Each structure stands twice: as structure tokens, then as C-alpha cells.
Short mmCIF file of C-alpha atoms in Angstrom, two decimals:
data_model
loop_
_atom_site.label_atom_id
_atom_site.label_comp_id
_atom_site.label_asym_id
_atom_site.label_seq_id
_atom_site.Cartn_x
_atom_site.Cartn_y
_atom_site.Cartn_z
CA MET A 1 -3.02 -7.77 2.85
CA TYR A 2 -0.62 -8.61 5.61
CA LEU A 3 -2.16 -11.13 7.96
CA ILE A 4 -0.94 -9.56 11.19
CA PRO A 5 -3.08 -9.61 14.32
CA PHE A 6 -3.85 -6.02 15.27
CA THR A 7 -3.67 -5.78 19.06
CA ARG A 8 -3.12 -2.96 21.50
CA LYS A 9 0.49 -4.06 21.71
CA THR A 10 0.93 -3.48 18.00
CA SER A 11 2.37 -0.06 17.23
CA LEU A 12 -0.06 1.85 15.06
CA LYS A 13 2.80 3.41 13.18
CA LEU A 14 4.33 0.00 12.53
CA PHE A 15 0.97 -1.15 11.22
CA VAL A 16 0.88 1.78 8.80
CA LEU A 17 4.38 0.92 7.63
CA LEU A 18 3.41 -2.69 7.04
CA ILE A 19 0.38 -1.69 5.04
CA ILE A 20 2.44 0.52 2.73
CA SER A 21 5.18 -1.96 1.95
CA ILE A 22 7.69 -1.81 4.77
CA CYS A 23 8.16 -5.55 4.90
CA PHE A 24 9.60 -6.60 8.27
CA THR A 25 9.80 -10.24 7.26
CA GLN A 26 10.39 -11.46 10.79
CA VAL A 27 6.84 -10.54 11.80
CA LEU A 28 5.02 -11.56 8.62
CA GLN A 29 2.78 -14.59 8.55
CA SER A 30 2.16 -16.66 5.45
CA GLN A 31 -1.01 -15.92 3.55
CA PRO A 32 -3.31 -18.70 2.32
CA LYS A 33 -3.98 -18.90 -1.39
CA SER A 34 -6.59 -16.57 -2.76
CA GLY A 35 -9.95 -17.80 -3.92
CA GLN A 36 -11.17 -18.04 -7.50
CA PRO A 37 -12.34 -14.89 -9.31
CA SER A 38 -16.09 -14.44 -9.28
CA ALA A 39 -18.06 -14.32 -12.52
CA ASN A 40 -20.56 -11.95 -10.91
CA ASN A 41 -18.37 -8.86 -10.63
CA ASP A 42 -19.82 -5.48 -11.51
CA PRO A 43 -18.85 -4.61 -15.13
CA GLU A 44 -18.72 -0.89 -14.32
CA ALA A 45 -16.32 -1.48 -11.42
CA GLU A 46 -14.23 -3.69 -13.71
CA LYS A 47 -13.98 -0.88 -16.25
CA TYR A 48 -12.49 1.61 -13.79
CA LEU A 49 -10.16 -0.91 -12.16
CA LYS A 50 -8.76 -1.80 -15.59
CA LEU A 51 -8.27 1.85 -16.54
CA VAL A 52 -6.35 2.68 -13.36
CA ASN A 53 -4.33 -0.54 -13.48
CA THR A 54 -3.35 0.09 -17.10
CA LYS A 55 -2.15 3.56 -16.25
CA LEU A 56 -0.06 2.35 -13.31
CA GLN A 57 1.52 -0.34 -15.48
CA THR A 58 2.50 2.11 -18.23
CA LEU A 59 3.94 4.91 -16.07
CA LYS A 60 7.73 5.10 -15.82
CA GLY A 61 7.29 6.26 -12.24
CA TYR A 62 5.01 8.17 -9.94
CA LYS A 63 4.88 9.77 -6.52
CA LEU A 64 1.87 9.99 -4.22
CA ASN A 65 1.66 12.11 -1.10
CA PHE A 66 -0.70 10.53 1.39
CA THR A 67 -2.36 10.89 4.76
CA ALA A 68 -2.97 7.65 6.67
CA GLU A 69 -5.58 7.65 9.41
CA ILE A 70 -6.21 4.77 11.80
CA ILE A 71 -9.31 4.57 13.97
CA ASP A 72 -9.12 1.65 16.37
CA ALA A 73 -11.98 -0.38 17.83
CA ASP A 74 -12.23 2.11 20.73
CA GLN A 75 -12.56 5.02 18.27
CA LYS A 76 -9.10 6.36 19.09
CA LYS A 77 -7.56 8.10 16.09
CA GLN A 78 -4.00 8.54 14.89
CA THR A 79 -2.86 10.22 11.69
CA TYR A 80 0.39 10.06 9.74
CA GLN A 81 1.59 11.78 6.59
CA GLY A 82 4.11 10.61 4.07
CA SER A 83 4.81 9.80 0.44
CA TYR A 84 4.95 6.72 -1.76
CA THR A 85 7.18 6.70 -4.86
CA GLY A 86 7.02 3.76 -7.25
CA SER A 87 8.56 2.51 -10.49
CA GLY A 88 7.56 -1.04 -11.38
CA ASP A 89 8.62 -3.25 -8.46
CA ARG A 90 10.76 -0.52 -6.87
CA PHE A 91 9.44 1.87 -4.28
CA ILE A 92 10.22 4.43 -1.60
CA VAL A 93 8.00 5.02 1.43
CA ASP A 94 8.87 8.17 3.37
CA LEU A 95 7.38 8.98 6.77
CA PRO A 96 8.52 11.64 9.25
CA ASP A 97 10.70 9.30 11.31
CA MET A 98 11.12 6.28 9.04
CA LYS A 99 11.93 5.69 5.38
CA THR A 100 12.13 2.57 3.25
CA ILE A 101 13.96 2.30 -0.08
CA ASN A 102 13.48 -0.83 -2.18
CA ASP A 103 15.15 -1.58 -5.53
CA GLY A 104 13.28 -4.84 -6.10
CA LYS A 105 16.07 -6.98 -4.64
CA THR A 106 17.37 -5.13 -1.59
CA GLN A 107 15.44 -3.14 1.00
CA TRP A 108 16.86 -0.40 3.23
CA THR A 109 14.76 0.59 6.25
CA ILE A 110 15.95 3.84 7.79
CA ASN A 111 14.91 4.59 11.35
CA LYS A 112 15.56 8.32 11.59
CA GLY A 113 14.88 8.56 15.33
CA GLU A 114 17.25 5.74 16.28
CA LYS A 115 19.75 6.63 13.52
CA GLU A 116 19.73 3.03 12.34
CA ILE A 117 19.61 1.44 8.89
CA ASN A 118 18.46 -2.16 8.37
CA ILE A 119 19.43 -3.84 5.09
CA SER A 120 17.63 -7.01 4.01
CA LYS A 121 16.93 -9.11 0.95
CA TYR A 122 13.59 -8.50 -0.71
CA SER A 123 11.47 -11.07 -2.49
CA LYS A 124 8.75 -9.87 -4.82
CA PRO A 125 5.29 -10.67 -3.37
CA LYS A 126 3.38 -13.44 -5.08
CA GLN A 127 0.47 -12.41 -7.26
CA SER A 128 -1.81 -13.97 -4.65
CA LYS A 129 -0.92 -11.19 -2.22
CA ALA A 130 -1.75 -7.52 -1.88
CA GLU A 131 0.64 -5.65 0.39
CA THR A 132 -0.06 -2.07 -0.63
CA PRO A 133 -2.98 -0.06 -1.99
CA ILE A 134 -1.18 -0.21 -5.34
CA ASP A 135 -1.01 -4.03 -5.17
CA ILE A 136 -4.77 -4.05 -4.65
CA ILE A 137 -5.14 -2.39 -8.04
CA LYS A 138 -2.62 -4.61 -9.79
CA ASN A 139 -4.08 -7.88 -8.48
CA TYR A 140 -7.76 -7.00 -8.13
CA SER A 141 -9.03 -9.71 -10.49
CA ARG A 142 -7.28 -12.50 -8.57
CA LEU A 143 -8.00 -11.36 -5.04
CA PHE A 144 -11.38 -9.67 -4.88
CA LYS A 145 -15.02 -9.58 -5.79
CA TYR A 146 -15.92 -5.98 -6.62
CA ARG A 147 -18.80 -3.61 -7.26
CA VAL A 148 -19.64 0.09 -7.44
CA LYS A 149 -20.39 1.29 -3.91
CA GLU A 150 -21.03 4.97 -4.60
CA PRO A 151 -21.95 6.01 -8.17
CA LEU A 152 -20.00 8.48 -10.25
CA GLN A 153 -20.22 12.03 -8.93
CA SER A 154 -17.93 15.01 -9.62
CA GLN A 155 -15.49 12.76 -11.52
CA GLN A 156 -15.13 10.46 -8.51
CA ILE A 157 -16.39 6.94 -7.98
CA VAL A 158 -16.11 4.59 -4.97
CA LEU A 159 -15.68 0.85 -5.49
CA GLU A 160 -16.04 -1.87 -2.88
CA LEU A 161 -13.68 -4.86 -3.02
CA VAL A 162 -14.32 -7.96 -0.92
CA PRO A 163 -11.43 -10.44 -0.45
CA LEU A 164 -12.01 -13.87 -1.96
CA ASN A 165 -9.73 -15.24 0.74
CA LYS A 166 -12.04 -15.69 3.73
CA ASN A 167 -9.00 -15.83 6.06
CA SER A 168 -8.00 -12.25 5.31
CA ASN A 169 -7.90 -9.92 8.31
CA PHE A 170 -9.83 -7.40 6.21
CA PHE A 171 -13.39 -8.03 5.15
CA LYS A 172 -13.54 -5.26 2.55
CA VAL A 173 -11.66 -2.38 0.95
CA ASP A 174 -13.16 0.82 -0.47
CA LEU A 175 -11.25 2.52 -3.30
CA THR A 176 -11.95 6.04 -4.57
CA PHE A 177 -10.90 6.98 -8.11
CA ASP A 178 -10.67 10.12 -10.18
CA VAL A 179 -12.20 8.74 -13.38
CA LYS A 180 -10.90 11.54 -15.60
CA LYS A 181 -7.24 11.34 -14.60
CA HIS A 182 -7.36 7.60 -13.78
CA HIS A 183 -5.85 8.28 -10.36
CA ILE A 184 -6.48 6.50 -7.10
CA LEU A 185 -7.61 9.12 -4.57
CA GLY A 186 -8.12 7.02 -1.48
CA ALA A 187 -8.37 3.58 0.09
CA LYS A 188 -10.20 2.49 3.23
CA LEU A 189 -9.52 -0.91 4.78
CA TYR A 190 -12.01 -2.53 7.15
CA ASP A 191 -10.32 -4.78 9.69
CA LYS A 192 -12.31 -7.63 11.27
CA GLY A 193 -11.16 -6.43 14.68
CA GLY A 194 -13.03 -3.15 14.27
CA HIS A 195 -10.14 -0.99 13.03
CA ARG A 196 -10.44 1.30 10.04
CA ILE A 197 -7.35 2.32 8.07
CA SER A 198 -7.81 5.11 5.54
CA PHE A 199 -5.37 6.48 2.97
CA LYS A 200 -5.98 9.74 1.14
CA PHE A 201 -3.68 10.36 -1.82
CA ALA A 202 -2.90 13.78 -3.23
CA ASN A 203 -0.65 15.47 -5.76
CA MET A 204 0.17 12.47 -7.89
CA GLN A 205 3.31 13.22 -9.87
CA GLU A 206 3.99 11.22 -13.03
CA PHE A 207 7.61 10.70 -14.11
CA LYS A 208 8.65 10.37 -17.75
CA THR A 209 12.12 9.24 -16.70
CA VAL A 210 13.62 7.85 -13.48
CA ALA A 211 17.13 8.91 -12.51
CA ALA A 212 19.70 6.18 -11.93
CA GLY A 213 20.21 5.48 -8.25
CA THR A 214 16.77 6.76 -7.22
CA TYR A 215 15.98 3.47 -5.49
CA THR A 216 19.37 2.88 -3.90
CA LEU A 217 20.52 4.08 -0.50
CA LEU A 218 23.67 6.16 -0.32
CA ALA A 219 25.33 5.67 3.07
CA LYS A 220 27.01 9.07 2.80
CA ASP A 221 23.57 10.67 3.09
CA TYR A 222 23.21 9.22 6.60
CA PRO A 223 26.40 10.01 8.55
CA GLY A 224 26.53 8.54 12.03
CA TYR A 225 23.85 5.88 11.33
CA GLU A 226 24.39 2.32 12.55
CA ILE A 227 24.02 -0.19 9.68
CA LEU A 228 22.58 -3.67 10.34
CA ASP A 229 22.98 -5.89 7.27
CA THR A 230 20.93 -9.11 7.47
CA ARG A 231 21.27 -10.21 3.83
#
């Protein structure tokens, strides 16, 4: 996870963007190395994590529509909707007033309200980090101790993952899976400051092919936008 102090001065929308891969490197803090995998993990939880991870690794591409809900320590709630499209290390995160396109090397962050595009270099996260709900799945064995939290019911199961890194700002993550389709349905992050960040995923689309240029910004699509290139 991103180790970013969550304070009242922190924009909730910015926090959502950080969670789902909009990497404003100027505000990121380094993350300590993860702990060692535990030998006491729940075998049933391991089975489902492997199944979902295998599917994500073999897909050419996929798109997830999501709803992100944040409840702060004072029980104030904010909700955002958007989509996450991924193909390997490339991704697109689309929110109502902000969009990020990442081709694995370059990242374009489009602020629709301010009509501004920021271009920056992108470095692939180390395997000791989880910066998105998808990264949690890909790196579960290195970063977490895990168990079944809620048993299988109506094709859904809830797993609880506890970070091995004691310095993480999150003390646990709940993941909900569709065990028949091997889809991730939701993620709930428990912040040590009392905040709860929930993602509900719907309408997962699986792509057999990915069109060239999908993960590249075309400036002609954004006439009148100011471009800030920091590469």
C-alpha cells in the first residue's frame, strides 16, 4: 500500500486515486521491505488466491467498473465511481474528473476539471509493494498472512489478509471473490487511523486482444489542455 498519512488535509479523492495506481511520485514515501511469508497461512485461502492470480496473469486484458467508498474516522462518507482497465503492467484509471493512462514506462494524468495533462516517467513497483487491489492479488504470498474470514456462500468467499510489514498504514485487507468465475468482487482496506476504504467491482470484461495505442494518450483527444511534461 502507499504509506501516506491520511489527515483531514488530504483530499479524499486524491487518496482514492493513489490507492488505484495514480502515482504522484512527489508525495510518495518509501516503503520498508516486506516481512517473510508465514508458514501458517490458511490452505483454503491460498487456493482461491492462486486461482484468481492465475487468471489475472493469463488474461490479455480486462476492465473493471468500480465504486470506491471512504468512511473516515468521524464516520463521514464519500463515494466515487470509475473504471480500471489493465493489461500486464499497463493500466487506465478513469474517474469523473480525472483519468490516468499508463503504458508501463510513461504515465499521463489528465485533470479534466483544470484541463491539464501531467506527463511523467513511470517505474514498475517492486514486488515488495502493493499499490492497487490487483497488486494485492499478484503479490499476496510475499506481503501478507491470509485466512478465510467468511466461508463460501452463494459462490462468494471473503478472505482476510494481514500485512507482514508492521509499518504499513493498513492493518488488514478483506477481499471478496466469485469462486466460480475467479473474479475479485470487492476489497476493503482498514487504515490504522480509523478510515475504511472499500472497492466494489462489477461487470468485469475480459479482452482476447488489446488494440494498439490503447494505453497511450493522444493529445488531439484533449484540445485546449495544458501539457506539463516532467520526464
